[in-house]
C-alpha cells in the first residue's frame, strides 16, 4: 500500500516515478504538475493508479492527455479545484483537494 504524492516539481518527480515503475499497485497523486513540458517528453507514460489534481486558475492542467497516451495506468482520475488561488492552491491543505485525495487513497484499500 504505497502512495506517491507531491505537487509542482515534486509532482513531476512522481510522474517520472510512475513512468519508471510499471506496478499497477502503486498509487500516484500528481498535483499541479502537468503542462506543455509533459507533452514534449514523448517517453513519459503513467502506470499504477493515478490521480491528477489541478487548480482551474493555474497554468498546470489535467494530466489526462498524458494518461491517454499511456498504455499502463490501472486507473486514472482527475480532480479539478476551483479556489482561484492559482498555483498557491496547493501551498496549504485545502478541503477542495485534500478530501478528494484522501477518499481516492482510501478507495484503493
Tab-separated table of C-alpha atoms in Angstrom:
chain	number	residue	atom	x	y	z
A	1	UNK	CA	0.000	0.000	0.000
A	2	UNK	CA	2.182	2.773	-1.363
A	3	UNK	CA	1.058	6.235	-2.428
A	4	UNK	CA	3.456	8.717	-4.013
A	5	UNK	CA	2.004	12.214	-3.668
A	6	UNK	CA	3.505	15.593	-4.443
A	7	UNK	CA	2.857	18.900	-6.115
A	8	UNK	CA	4.569	21.103	-8.688
A	9	UNK	CA	8.223	19.997	-9.131
A	10	UNK	CA	7.638	17.105	-6.721
A	11	UNK	CA	4.673	16.068	-8.848
A	12	UNK	CA	6.996	15.982	-11.843
A	13	UNK	CA	9.181	13.543	-9.908
A	14	UNK	CA	6.045	11.476	-9.210
A	15	UNK	CA	5.289	11.432	-12.953
A	16	UNK	CA	8.797	10.135	-13.673
A	17	UNK	CA	8.449	7.535	-10.895
A	18	UNK	CA	5.147	6.368	-12.373
A	19	UNK	CA	6.764	6.151	-15.779
A	20	UNK	CA	9.672	4.055	-14.457
A	21	UNK	CA	7.717	1.794	-12.061
A	22	UNK	CA	5.127	-0.126	-14.045
A	23	UNK	CA	3.454	-1.508	-10.917
A	24	UNK	CA	-0.336	-1.456	-11.014
A	25	UNK	CA	-0.496	-1.480	-7.209
A	26	UNK	CA	1.273	1.858	-6.593
A	27	UNK	CA	-0.884	4.977	-6.198
A	28	UNK	CA	0.334	8.269	-7.642
A	29	UNK	CA	-1.236	11.622	-6.786
A	30	UNK	CA	0.120	14.235	-9.162
A	31	UNK	CA	-0.851	17.762	-8.177
A	32	UNK	CA	-0.354	20.929	-10.236
A	33	UNK	CA	2.350	19.340	-12.378
A	34	UNK	CA	1.158	18.784	-15.950
A	35	UNK	CA	1.648	21.444	-18.574
A	36	UNK	CA	3.242	21.679	-22.009
A	37	UNK	CA	6.547	20.184	-20.778
A	38	UNK	CA	4.830	16.800	-20.287
A	39	UNK	CA	3.744	16.612	-23.885
A	40	UNK	CA	7.254	17.482	-25.062
A	41	UNK	CA	8.588	14.369	-23.253
A	42	UNK	CA	7.374	11.538	-25.523
A	43	UNK	CA	8.894	8.753	-23.392
A	44	UNK	CA	6.791	9.569	-20.318
A	45	UNK	CA	3.987	7.138	-19.548
A	46	UNK	CA	1.794	6.717	-16.486
A	47	UNK	CA	1.353	3.451	-14.628
A	48	UNK	CA	-0.402	2.366	-11.449
A	49	UNK	CA	-3.414	4.187	-10.039
A	50	UNK	CA	-3.092	7.856	-10.931
A	51	UNK	CA	-5.000	10.833	-9.569
A	52	UNK	CA	-4.328	14.165	-11.264
A	53	UNK	CA	-5.261	17.167	-9.124
A	54	UNK	CA	-5.140	20.638	-10.627
A	55	UNK	CA	-6.438	24.143	-9.969
A	56	UNK	CA	-8.614	25.604	-12.708
A	57	UNK	CA	-6.939	29.056	-12.412
A	58	UNK	CA	-3.383	27.608	-12.569
A	59	UNK	CA	-1.046	27.142	-15.529
A	60	UNK	CA	-0.724	23.436	-14.661
A	61	UNK	CA	-3.617	21.427	-16.030
A	62	UNK	CA	-5.011	17.908	-16.037
A	63	UNK	CA	-2.663	15.029	-16.852
A	64	UNK	CA	-5.383	13.335	-18.942
A	65	UNK	CA	-3.520	13.759	-22.219
A	66	UNK	CA	-0.519	12.007	-20.673
A	67	UNK	CA	-2.760	9.246	-19.309
A	68	UNK	CA	-4.410	8.823	-22.713
A	69	UNK	CA	-1.083	8.118	-24.385
A	70	UNK	CA	-0.059	5.682	-21.642
A	71	UNK	CA	-0.910	2.008	-22.017
A	72	UNK	CA	-0.317	1.159	-18.367
A	73	UNK	CA	-2.403	3.216	-15.923
A	74	UNK	CA	-4.558	0.822	-13.923
A	75	UNK	CA	-6.905	3.663	-13.010
A	76	UNK	CA	-6.860	7.369	-13.862
A	77	UNK	CA	-8.970	10.165	-12.417
A	78	UNK	CA	-8.957	13.970	-12.377
A	79	UNK	CA	-9.876	16.331	-9.555
A	80	UNK	CA	-10.366	19.952	-10.537
A	81	UNK	CA	-10.055	22.523	-7.752
A	82	UNK	CA	-11.750	25.904	-8.193
A	83	UNK	CA	-10.271	28.021	-5.385
A	84	UNK	CA	-8.995	30.797	-7.669
A	85	UNK	CA	-5.597	30.648	-5.912
A	86	UNK	CA	-3.628	29.557	-8.996
A	87	UNK	CA	-0.516	27.512	-8.079
A	88	UNK	CA	-0.888	28.680	-4.473
A	89	UNK	CA	-3.966	26.487	-4.089
A	90	UNK	CA	-1.607	23.701	-3.011
A	91	UNK	CA	0.677	25.629	-0.654
A	92	UNK	CA	-1.569	24.795	2.308
A	93	UNK	CA	-4.052	21.982	2.855
A	94	UNK	CA	-7.480	22.853	1.478
A	95	UNK	CA	-10.609	20.702	1.597
A	96	UNK	CA	-11.067	21.374	-2.144
A	97	UNK	CA	-8.243	18.924	-2.878
A	98	UNK	CA	-7.388	17.185	0.413
A	99	UNK	CA	-10.756	15.462	0.838
A	100	UNK	CA	-10.897	14.033	-2.716
A	101	UNK	CA	-7.285	12.832	-2.392
A	102	UNK	CA	-7.960	11.086	0.926
A	103	UNK	CA	-11.125	9.473	-0.458
A	104	UNK	CA	-9.265	8.281	-3.552
A	105	UNK	CA	-6.434	6.763	-1.486
A	106	UNK	CA	-8.932	5.026	0.821
A	107	UNK	CA	-10.721	3.573	-2.211
A	108	UNK	CA	-7.533	1.673	-3.070
A	109	UNK	CA	-7.856	-0.467	0.082
